[in-house]
Short mmCIF file of C-alpha atoms in Angstrom, two decimals:
data_model
loop_
_atom_site.label_atom_id
_atom_site.label_comp_id
_atom_site.label_asym_id
_atom_site.label_seq_id
_atom_site.Cartn_x
_atom_site.Cartn_y
_atom_site.Cartn_z
CA UNK A 1 -149.20 117.91 28.20
CA UNK A 2 -148.16 119.58 31.31
CA UNK A 3 -145.81 117.65 34.06
CA UNK A 4 -149.10 116.63 35.68
CA UNK A 5 -150.83 115.67 32.59
CA UNK A 6 -147.59 113.60 31.59
CA UNK A 7 -147.23 111.79 34.75
CA UNK A 8 -151.00 110.90 34.75
CA UNK A 9 -150.72 109.31 31.07
CA UNK A 10 -147.57 107.27 32.17
CA UNK A 11 -149.63 105.91 35.22
CA UNK A 12 -152.23 105.07 32.88
CA UNK A 13 -150.07 103.17 30.34
CA UNK A 14 -146.92 102.41 30.98
CA UNK A 15 -145.00 99.79 32.88
CA UNK A 16 -141.86 100.03 33.66
CA UNK A 17 -138.92 97.87 33.89
CA UNK A 18 -137.88 96.36 37.32
CA UNK A 19 -140.23 98.72 39.09
CA UNK A 20 -142.88 98.15 41.57
CA UNK A 21 -145.71 99.92 39.79
CA UNK A 22 -148.19 100.62 43.12
CA UNK A 23 -144.95 102.43 44.55
CA UNK A 24 -144.29 104.34 41.35
CA UNK A 25 -147.88 105.45 41.09
CA UNK A 26 -146.97 107.17 44.36
CA UNK A 27 -144.30 109.11 43.48
CA UNK A 28 -143.81 112.51 41.30
CA UNK A 29 -141.72 111.10 38.34
CA UNK A 30 -138.59 112.52 36.63
CA UNK A 31 -139.90 113.50 33.17
CA UNK A 32 -136.51 113.96 31.00
CA UNK A 33 -137.14 116.78 28.18
CA UNK A 34 -133.13 116.82 27.13
CA UNK A 35 -130.20 116.24 27.85
CA UNK A 36 -126.52 117.58 26.93
CA UNK A 37 -123.15 116.65 27.77
CA UNK A 38 -123.79 114.53 31.34
CA UNK A 39 -126.85 117.04 32.23
CA UNK A 40 -130.20 115.90 32.14
CA UNK A 41 -133.36 118.45 32.43
CA UNK A 42 -136.41 117.92 33.58
CA UNK A 43 -140.16 118.83 32.14
CA UNK A 44 -139.85 121.59 34.79
CA UNK A 45 -136.70 122.68 34.09
CA UNK A 46 -134.52 121.22 36.68
CA UNK A 47 -131.01 120.13 35.95
CA UNK A 48 -129.17 116.75 37.07
CA UNK A 49 -125.70 114.80 36.66
CA UNK A 50 -126.53 111.50 34.51
CA UNK A 51 -124.68 109.91 37.53
CA UNK A 52 -125.37 106.46 36.19
CA UNK A 53 -125.04 107.18 32.52
CA UNK A 54 -128.69 106.29 31.87
CA UNK A 55 -128.41 102.64 32.64
CA UNK A 56 -124.81 102.34 32.24
CA UNK A 57 -124.33 103.13 28.33
CA UNK A 58 -124.04 106.63 27.65
CA UNK A 59 -120.22 107.30 27.09
CA UNK A 60 -119.43 110.51 25.60
CA UNK A 61 -122.05 112.75 26.94
CA UNK A 62 -125.63 113.15 25.38
CA UNK A 63 -125.80 114.79 22.17
CA UNK A 64 -122.24 114.55 21.12
CA UNK A 65 -122.22 116.45 17.91
CA UNK A 66 -119.95 113.67 16.06
CA UNK A 67 -122.56 110.77 16.87
CA UNK A 68 -125.53 113.16 15.99
CA UNK A 69 -123.98 114.03 12.65
CA UNK A 70 -122.96 110.25 11.76
CA UNK A 71 -126.54 109.29 12.59
CA UNK A 72 -128.43 112.18 10.61
CA UNK A 73 -125.76 111.18 7.57
CA UNK A 74 -126.90 107.50 7.83
CA UNK A 75 -130.37 108.42 7.67
CA UNK A 76 -129.89 110.45 4.34
CA UNK A 77 -129.32 106.81 3.02
CA UNK A 78 -130.95 103.87 4.88
CA UNK A 79 -132.44 103.78 8.46
CA UNK A 80 -132.98 99.68 8.34
CA UNK A 81 -132.16 96.84 6.18
CA UNK A 82 -131.88 93.09 7.02
CA UNK A 83 -128.58 91.25 6.92
CA UNK A 84 -130.45 88.19 6.51
CA UNK A 85 -129.76 87.54 2.77
CA UNK A 86 -128.38 90.98 2.41
CA UNK A 87 -125.47 93.33 3.80
CA UNK A 88 -124.37 97.01 4.34
CA UNK A 89 -121.65 99.08 4.52
CA UNK A 90 -122.31 100.32 8.53
CA UNK A 91 -122.42 96.44 9.62
CA UNK A 92 -119.48 95.79 7.50
CA UNK A 93 -117.42 98.72 8.96
CA UNK A 94 -118.42 98.32 12.33
CA UNK A 95 -117.63 94.47 12.41
CA UNK A 96 -114.40 94.96 11.00
CA UNK A 97 -113.22 97.55 13.64
CA UNK A 98 -114.70 95.55 16.77
CA UNK A 99 -112.23 92.65 15.44
CA UNK A 100 -109.50 94.81 15.57
CA UNK A 101 -110.55 96.00 18.98
CA UNK A 102 -111.36 93.22 20.69
CA UNK A 103 -108.52 90.42 22.49
CA UNK A 104 -106.47 88.39 20.11
CA UNK A 105 -108.36 85.11 18.44
CA UNK A 106 -111.93 86.91 18.22
CA UNK A 107 -112.38 87.31 14.30
CA UNK A 108 -115.97 86.88 13.81
CA UNK A 109 -119.09 89.02 15.03
CA UNK A 110 -122.90 88.33 15.43
CA UNK A 111 -124.84 91.40 15.62
CA UNK A 112 -128.28 91.32 17.98
CA UNK A 113 -129.86 94.31 19.80
CA UNK A 114 -129.01 94.16 23.68
CA UNK A 115 -127.27 92.62 26.03
CA UNK A 116 -129.53 89.66 26.83
CA UNK A 117 -129.26 88.55 23.16
CA UNK A 118 -125.83 88.89 23.33
CA UNK A 119 -125.41 86.69 26.01
CA UNK A 120 -128.02 84.24 24.53
CA UNK A 121 -126.04 84.29 21.27
CA UNK A 122 -123.31 82.98 22.90
CA UNK A 123 -124.87 80.31 24.90
CA UNK A 124 -126.62 78.90 21.79
CA UNK A 125 -123.69 78.94 19.58
CA UNK A 126 -121.34 77.02 22.48
CA UNK A 127 -124.42 74.24 22.85
CA UNK A 128 -124.64 73.79 18.91
CA UNK A 129 -121.13 74.00 18.65
CA UNK A 130 -120.43 70.79 20.47
CA UNK A 131 -123.35 69.16 19.36
CA UNK A 132 -122.16 69.66 15.65
CA UNK A 133 -118.61 68.29 17.10
CA UNK A 134 -119.53 64.78 17.90
CA UNK A 135 -119.43 65.80 21.83
CA UNK A 136 -123.11 65.94 22.44
CA UNK A 137 -122.59 65.40 26.49
CA UNK A 138 -121.30 69.21 26.47
CA UNK A 139 -124.81 70.62 27.32
CA UNK A 140 -124.27 72.54 30.54
CA UNK A 141 -123.32 75.69 31.62
CA UNK A 142 -121.26 77.04 34.67
CA UNK A 143 -121.97 80.73 35.84
CA UNK A 144 -121.15 82.65 38.95
CA UNK A 145 -123.29 82.85 42.29
CA UNK A 146 -125.44 86.33 41.90
CA UNK A 147 -124.51 86.29 38.02
CA UNK A 148 -126.70 88.68 35.94
CA UNK A 149 -126.69 88.14 32.02
CA UNK A 150 -130.27 89.61 31.24
CA UNK A 151 -133.51 88.83 31.30
CA UNK A 152 -134.37 86.27 28.26
CA UNK A 153 -134.95 82.72 29.41
CA UNK A 154 -131.37 81.47 28.25
CA UNK A 155 -129.51 84.71 29.96
CA UNK A 156 -131.75 84.02 33.35
CA UNK A 157 -131.07 80.35 33.25
CA UNK A 158 -127.41 81.45 33.84
CA UNK A 159 -128.36 84.38 36.14
CA UNK A 160 -127.75 83.74 39.79
CA UNK A 161 -129.74 86.36 41.38
CA UNK A 162 -132.31 84.84 43.35
CA UNK A 163 -134.59 88.10 43.50
CA UNK A 164 -134.64 88.66 39.69
CA UNK A 165 -134.57 84.83 38.60
CA UNK A 166 -136.33 82.21 41.21
CA UNK A 167 -139.65 82.83 40.23
CA UNK A 168 -138.69 81.72 36.59
CA UNK A 169 -137.10 78.43 37.71
CA UNK A 170 -139.55 76.07 35.97
CA UNK A 171 -138.91 78.14 32.65
CA UNK A 172 -135.01 77.47 33.17
CA UNK A 173 -132.07 75.47 31.72
CA UNK A 174 -129.80 73.71 34.99
CA UNK A 175 -126.58 75.17 35.48
CA UNK A 176 -124.11 75.15 38.04
CA UNK A 177 -122.75 77.82 40.12
CA UNK A 178 -119.26 78.96 40.77
CA UNK A 179 -118.26 81.15 43.93
CA UNK A 180 -117.00 84.50 42.50
CA UNK A 181 -113.49 84.96 42.82
CA UNK A 182 -112.90 81.12 43.98
CA UNK A 183 -110.87 79.65 41.38
CA UNK A 184 -110.74 76.33 43.63
CA UNK A 185 -114.70 76.08 43.47
CA UNK A 186 -114.41 76.59 40.07
CA UNK A 187 -111.50 73.78 39.78
CA UNK A 188 -113.57 71.58 42.01
CA UNK A 189 -116.93 72.02 39.65
CA UNK A 190 -114.86 71.46 36.36
CA UNK A 191 -113.09 68.42 37.77
CA UNK A 192 -116.47 66.81 38.84
CA UNK A 193 -118.53 68.06 35.42
CA UNK A 194 -116.12 69.31 33.11
CA UNK A 195 -116.81 66.59 30.26
CA UNK A 196 -120.59 67.86 30.31
CA UNK A 197 -119.58 71.45 30.63
CA UNK A 198 -120.03 73.81 27.25
CA UNK A 199 -118.98 76.90 28.61
CA UNK A 200 -118.33 78.99 31.60
CA UNK A 201 -119.93 82.39 31.58
CA UNK A 202 -118.60 85.25 33.63
CA UNK A 203 -118.76 89.05 34.05
CA UNK A 204 -115.03 89.75 33.86
CA UNK A 205 -113.65 91.47 36.90
CA UNK A 206 -116.88 93.14 38.23
CA UNK A 207 -120.20 91.66 38.47
CA UNK A 208 -121.96 94.61 38.10
CA UNK A 209 -126.07 93.77 38.66
CA UNK A 210 -124.82 91.70 41.30
CA UNK A 211 -123.87 95.36 43.04
CA UNK A 212 -120.30 95.95 41.90
CA UNK A 213 -118.67 92.81 42.98
CA UNK A 214 -114.95 93.04 42.24
CA UNK A 215 -113.14 90.10 41.85
CA UNK A 216 -109.51 89.61 43.05
CA UNK A 217 -106.56 90.09 40.68
CA UNK A 218 -105.58 87.43 38.34
CA UNK A 219 -108.92 85.43 38.93
CA UNK A 220 -110.16 85.99 35.36
CA UNK A 221 -106.75 84.69 33.84
CA UNK A 222 -107.05 81.55 36.28
CA UNK A 223 -110.69 81.05 34.90
CA UNK A 224 -109.14 80.94 31.62
CA UNK A 225 -106.63 78.30 32.72
CA UNK A 226 -109.08 76.14 34.30
CA UNK A 227 -111.36 76.63 30.71
CA UNK A 228 -108.18 75.48 28.80
CA UNK A 229 -107.37 72.48 31.00
CA UNK A 230 -110.85 71.21 30.56
CA UNK A 231 -111.20 71.84 26.92
CA UNK A 232 -114.34 74.12 27.83
CA UNK A 233 -115.29 77.43 26.24
CA UNK A 234 -115.21 80.62 28.05
CA UNK A 235 -117.67 83.53 27.55
CA UNK A 236 -116.88 86.71 28.58
CA UNK A 237 -120.28 88.96 29.17
CA UNK A 238 -118.49 92.60 28.80
CA UNK A 239 -122.16 94.17 28.23
CA UNK A 240 -121.58 96.55 31.58
CA UNK A 241 -117.64 96.33 31.51
CA UNK A 242 -116.95 97.19 28.15
CA UNK A 243 -116.20 100.20 26.22
CA UNK A 244 -113.96 102.11 29.02
CA UNK A 245 -115.74 101.13 32.21
CA UNK A 246 -113.14 99.33 34.18
CA UNK A 247 -110.35 101.87 32.54
CA UNK A 248 -109.51 99.57 29.57
CA UNK A 249 -111.68 99.37 26.08
CA UNK A 250 -112.35 95.94 27.17
CA UNK A 251 -112.02 94.36 30.99
CA UNK A 252 -110.31 91.34 29.53
CA UNK A 253 -107.64 93.37 28.81
CA UNK A 254 -106.63 93.76 32.61
CA UNK A 255 -105.09 90.16 32.64
CA UNK A 256 -104.38 89.70 29.08
CA UNK A 257 -107.32 87.12 28.30
CA UNK A 258 -108.96 86.31 25.45
CA UNK A 259 -112.29 84.52 25.89
CA UNK A 260 -113.80 82.31 23.10
CA UNK A 261 -116.87 84.70 23.11
CA UNK A 262 -117.32 88.49 23.98
CA UNK A 263 -120.93 89.63 24.71
CA UNK A 264 -120.97 93.58 24.02
CA UNK A 265 -123.96 96.27 24.13
CA UNK A 266 -124.72 98.97 26.43
CA UNK A 267 -121.66 101.15 25.37
CA UNK A 268 -121.24 100.20 21.75
CA UNK A 269 -123.34 102.76 20.18
CA UNK A 270 -122.10 105.22 22.95
CA UNK A 271 -125.91 104.85 24.77
CA UNK A 272 -127.47 106.44 21.71
CA UNK A 273 -129.66 103.41 20.02
CA UNK A 274 -129.98 99.66 20.85
CA UNK A 275 -127.19 97.30 19.32
CA UNK A 276 -125.12 94.36 20.37
CA UNK A 277 -122.53 91.89 19.58
CA UNK A 278 -121.14 88.48 19.97
CA UNK A 279 -117.72 87.96 19.10
CA UNK A 280 -116.50 84.65 18.60
CA UNK A 281 -113.07 82.56 17.23
CA UNK A 282 -112.60 81.18 13.57
CA UNK A 283 -112.63 77.88 15.37
CA UNK A 284 -116.39 78.53 16.50
CA UNK A 285 -117.24 79.89 13.18
CA UNK A 286 -115.95 77.04 11.34
CA UNK A 287 -117.89 74.50 13.38
CA UNK A 288 -120.95 75.88 11.60
CA UNK A 289 -119.72 75.38 8.02
CA UNK A 290 -121.39 72.56 5.84
CA UNK A 291 -123.86 71.97 2.89
CA UNK A 292 -127.05 73.12 3.11
CA UNK A 293 -128.07 69.35 3.86
CA UNK A 294 -126.08 69.10 6.91
CA UNK A 295 -128.49 71.91 8.70
CA UNK A 296 -125.16 73.28 10.70
CA UNK A 297 -126.70 76.70 10.23
CA UNK A 298 -127.20 78.99 13.52
CA UNK A 299 -130.73 79.41 13.46
CA UNK A 300 -130.96 82.68 15.33
CA UNK A 301 -131.43 86.14 14.34
CA UNK A 302 -133.37 89.65 15.07
CA UNK A 303 -135.29 91.71 12.51
CA UNK A 304 -133.05 94.67 13.88
CA UNK A 305 -129.59 92.71 13.72
CA UNK A 306 -127.08 95.01 12.78
CA UNK A 307 -129.18 98.18 12.40
CA UNK A 308 -127.51 100.73 9.97
CA UNK A 309 -128.63 103.80 12.00
CA UNK A 310 -127.34 101.69 15.39
CA UNK A 311 -124.26 100.76 13.22
CA UNK A 312 -123.25 104.41 12.21
CA UNK A 313 -123.71 105.48 15.89
CA UNK A 314 -121.09 102.92 17.22
CA UNK A 315 -118.47 103.67 14.14
CA UNK A 316 -118.78 107.01 14.96
CA UNK A 317 -118.25 106.33 18.96
CA UNK A 318 -115.36 104.54 18.20
CA UNK A 319 -113.82 107.78 16.28
CA UNK A 320 -114.73 109.32 19.27
CA UNK A 321 -112.77 107.15 21.61
CA UNK A 322 -109.43 107.66 19.24
CA UNK A 323 -109.87 111.19 18.34
CA UNK A 324 -110.69 112.40 21.84
CA UNK A 325 -108.30 110.33 24.01
CA UNK A 326 -111.27 108.94 26.17
CA UNK A 327 -109.28 105.95 27.81
CA UNK A 328 -106.23 108.19 28.42
CA UNK A 329 -108.19 110.92 29.88
CA UNK A 330 -109.91 108.67 31.92
CA UNK A 331 -107.37 107.45 34.17
CA UNK A 332 -106.81 111.27 35.92
CA UNK A 333 -110.81 110.90 36.69
CA UNK A 334 -110.50 107.63 37.77
CA UNK A 335 -107.83 108.32 40.25
CA UNK A 336 -110.24 111.54 41.60
CA UNK A 337 -113.22 109.20 41.78
CA UNK A 338 -111.22 107.07 44.19
CA UNK A 339 -110.07 109.81 46.33
CA UNK A 340 -113.14 111.37 46.60
CA UNK A 341 -114.92 108.09 47.79
CA UNK A 342 -112.50 107.97 50.41
CA UNK A 343 -112.85 111.46 51.64
CA UNK A 344 -116.56 112.02 51.40
CA UNK A 345 -118.44 108.33 50.97
CA UNK A 346 -116.28 105.46 52.79
CA UNK A 347 -116.08 107.49 56.45
CA UNK A 348 -119.78 107.80 56.69
CA UNK A 349 -121.89 105.86 59.46
CA UNK A 350 -124.12 104.58 57.05
CA UNK A 351 -121.75 102.94 54.49
CA UNK A 352 -120.41 99.57 55.06
CA UNK A 353 -118.31 99.19 52.24
CA UNK A 354 -117.32 101.36 49.03
CA UNK A 355 -116.58 98.66 45.84
CA UNK A 356 -115.14 99.99 42.87
CA UNK A 357 -113.26 99.09 39.74
CA UNK A 358 -112.34 101.83 37.36
CA UNK A 359 -115.39 104.15 37.26
CA UNK A 360 -117.74 101.55 38.00
CA UNK A 361 -118.90 102.20 41.53
CA UNK A 362 -121.05 100.37 43.60
CA UNK A 363 -121.39 102.24 47.42
CA UNK A 364 -122.93 99.33 50.01
CA UNK A 365 -125.28 100.81 52.76
CA UNK A 366 -125.43 99.63 56.25
CA UNK A 367 -127.86 96.95 57.49
CA UNK A 368 -131.19 98.82 57.17
CA UNK A 369 -134.65 96.62 57.50
CA UNK A 370 -135.88 95.63 53.67
CA UNK A 371 -138.74 97.54 54.24
CA UNK A 372 -136.92 101.13 54.75
CA UNK A 373 -135.72 100.74 50.85
CA UNK A 374 -132.87 103.00 52.15
CA UNK A 375 -130.98 102.71 48.54
CA UNK A 376 -133.96 104.15 47.20
CA UNK A 377 -134.21 106.74 49.84
CA UNK A 378 -131.09 107.96 49.05
CA UNK A 379 -131.77 108.04 45.04
CA UNK A 380 -134.46 110.68 46.13
CA UNK A 381 -132.45 112.42 48.29
CA UNK A 382 -129.83 112.89 45.46
CA UNK A 383 -132.59 113.59 43.23
CA UNK A 384 -133.45 116.80 45.33
CA UNK A 385 -130.02 117.67 45.21
CA UNK A 386 -129.02 117.65 41.27
CA UNK A 387 -128.20 114.06 40.38
CA UNK A 388 -129.78 110.85 39.29
CA UNK A 389 -128.20 107.87 40.71
CA UNK A 390 -129.97 104.47 40.98
CA UNK A 391 -129.57 101.83 43.66
CA UNK A 392 -129.24 97.93 43.62
CA UNK A 393 -131.07 97.11 46.87
CA UNK A 394 -129.15 98.80 49.47
CA UNK A 395 -126.01 98.91 46.88
CA UNK A 396 -126.01 102.68 45.54
CA UNK A 397 -124.31 102.85 42.24
CA UNK A 398 -122.24 105.02 40.28
CA UNK A 399 -121.10 104.80 37.16
CA UNK A 400 -121.33 108.60 35.26
CA UNK A 401 -120.57 108.98 31.69
CA UNK A 402 -116.67 108.69 30.73
CA UNK A 403 -116.62 112.25 29.68
CA UNK A 404 -117.63 113.82 32.72
CA UNK A 405 -115.69 116.73 33.68
CA UNK A 406 -113.82 116.65 36.84
CA UNK A 407 -116.02 119.32 38.49
CA UNK A 408 -119.45 117.66 37.98
CA UNK A 409 -117.84 114.48 39.04
CA UNK A 410 -116.40 116.05 42.19
CA UNK A 411 -120.22 117.31 42.82
CA UNK A 412 -121.68 114.08 41.55
CA UNK A 413 -119.63 112.44 44.82
CA UNK A 414 -120.14 115.21 47.00
CA UNK A 415 -123.82 114.78 46.20
CA UNK A 416 -124.17 111.13 46.88
CA UNK A 417 -122.27 111.88 49.92
CA UNK A 418 -124.82 114.18 51.50
CA UNK A 419 -127.89 112.19 50.21
CA UNK A 420 -126.43 109.07 52.15
CA UNK A 421 -125.97 111.06 55.32
CA UNK A 422 -129.34 112.55 54.88
CA UNK A 423 -131.36 109.12 54.18
CA UNK A 424 -129.26 106.86 57.02
CA UNK A 425 -129.20 109.65 59.65
CA UNK A 426 -131.18 108.60 62.59
CA UNK A 427 -132.87 105.63 60.61
CA UNK A 428 -132.82 102.29 62.44
CA UNK A 429 -130.23 99.75 61.27
CA UNK A 430 -130.44 96.30 61.84
CA UNK A 431 -128.95 94.87 65.00
CA UNK A 432 -125.27 93.48 64.02
#
C-alpha cells in the first residue's frame, strides 16, 4: 500500500485512543514504518526524534540488540503459556529480579498486562484484604485531584481528570479526593474517614497525565507517614515514573518510601511488549492464604498474565540497565535538559511554566482559547521540524527514551522551542 492507501484504510477501519476521530480524518497521519535508537521513520522516509518514548514506555531505544535477541531466544522455546495452574522460567526470574530491585518489603509479584490493570489489581487486593481481615468497613479509597491511574472502571474510579472521567461517573465507585502536594488536606481526610479507607493511591512525585504536576519535596514521605498513622495501605502507581524516568529506578527511592503496593508497566519491558506488575508485601499475600473452602483466593487474572515473551524482554531490559549503567549516565542528561529548557523554552512569551522531574517534562503554554488547540498546533509544528511530541491539552510533554544521545536531546529541546514559538506567536491569548 502507498501512504495514501494506508491513510484511507486507517480512516475506514481504525478507532484511535484519546482521539477525536472527526479531527483525525482531516489530517494526514504519520505512518510509522520503522525505528532505530531514538529515531522513527515514516512511510515517506521522513525521520523524527521520538520525543515521548512512544507514549512514555521506550527506555533503551528502539531495536536494542540485547532485547531483540532475548525475544528471539524465547520464541524458540515458548511464546505463551498461562500462569493459571502452571508456571515458567521467565516469569519466575523476572519476579525475583523485581523483588530485588523494589523498595524494601515488597516481596510478591502479580503480573498483568498494562498500567490500568496494575492499578486495578492493587485496588482489588486492598479491598479484599480488609474484607478477609475482619474490617469490612474499610472499603473506600483516597486519590489525588487530577489523578490518572488508567481507563478500566476501577482505575477510573480513583481518577480525577474530569475531561477523561466525568462521563463515566454512573459506572464508578465513590472515592475521596486529596489536594496534590497538600499533606494537611490528606491528614484531614484521613482524620475524618480513615476507619473506612482501604488505601491511598498516588502517583509518586509527578502526576503525569495531569500535565506533569510535580509534588513538593517530602510530600511522598508525609503521605507514607499518614497512611501508617491511620493503618491505611499506600499504593504507589509508578507506571509512568518507574524505570528511570525521575532519575532513579523508582520514584519512591527519592524519599526512601516503601509502599504497600507498587504498580509497574510501560517501561518494564523497555517499551517492547505489554506487561505490568503489581508488587505487594508478605503481609498482604498472607491475608489471602487459607483452605480451599475459605474462598480467600484472589479471583483475578488475565489470559496473557506473565507472558513469556514479555518477561524475557523485561529481563533483558533490566540487564541493559545494569550493563550500560543507564541511571548513572542519565544524570548528566537530566542536568543538560534542565539547562536547555531554561535557556530556550522558559523565556518564550507563549510559555507559562516549565515543570520537570528527571526526564519528565511538561511545558505549560500560556492561556489560549480552547478552540485554538494550541498544544496540538505545537505538535504539528514540531513534527514538521522532525520530532514527535504529544500534548496533554495545552501542556507539551517531552519524555524521550533514557538512551537519547546528548546532541539529539539538544535538538529535541530546540525543536520544541521553535515549534512553540511558531504556534503561539501572534495567536490571540485569553485575557488575564
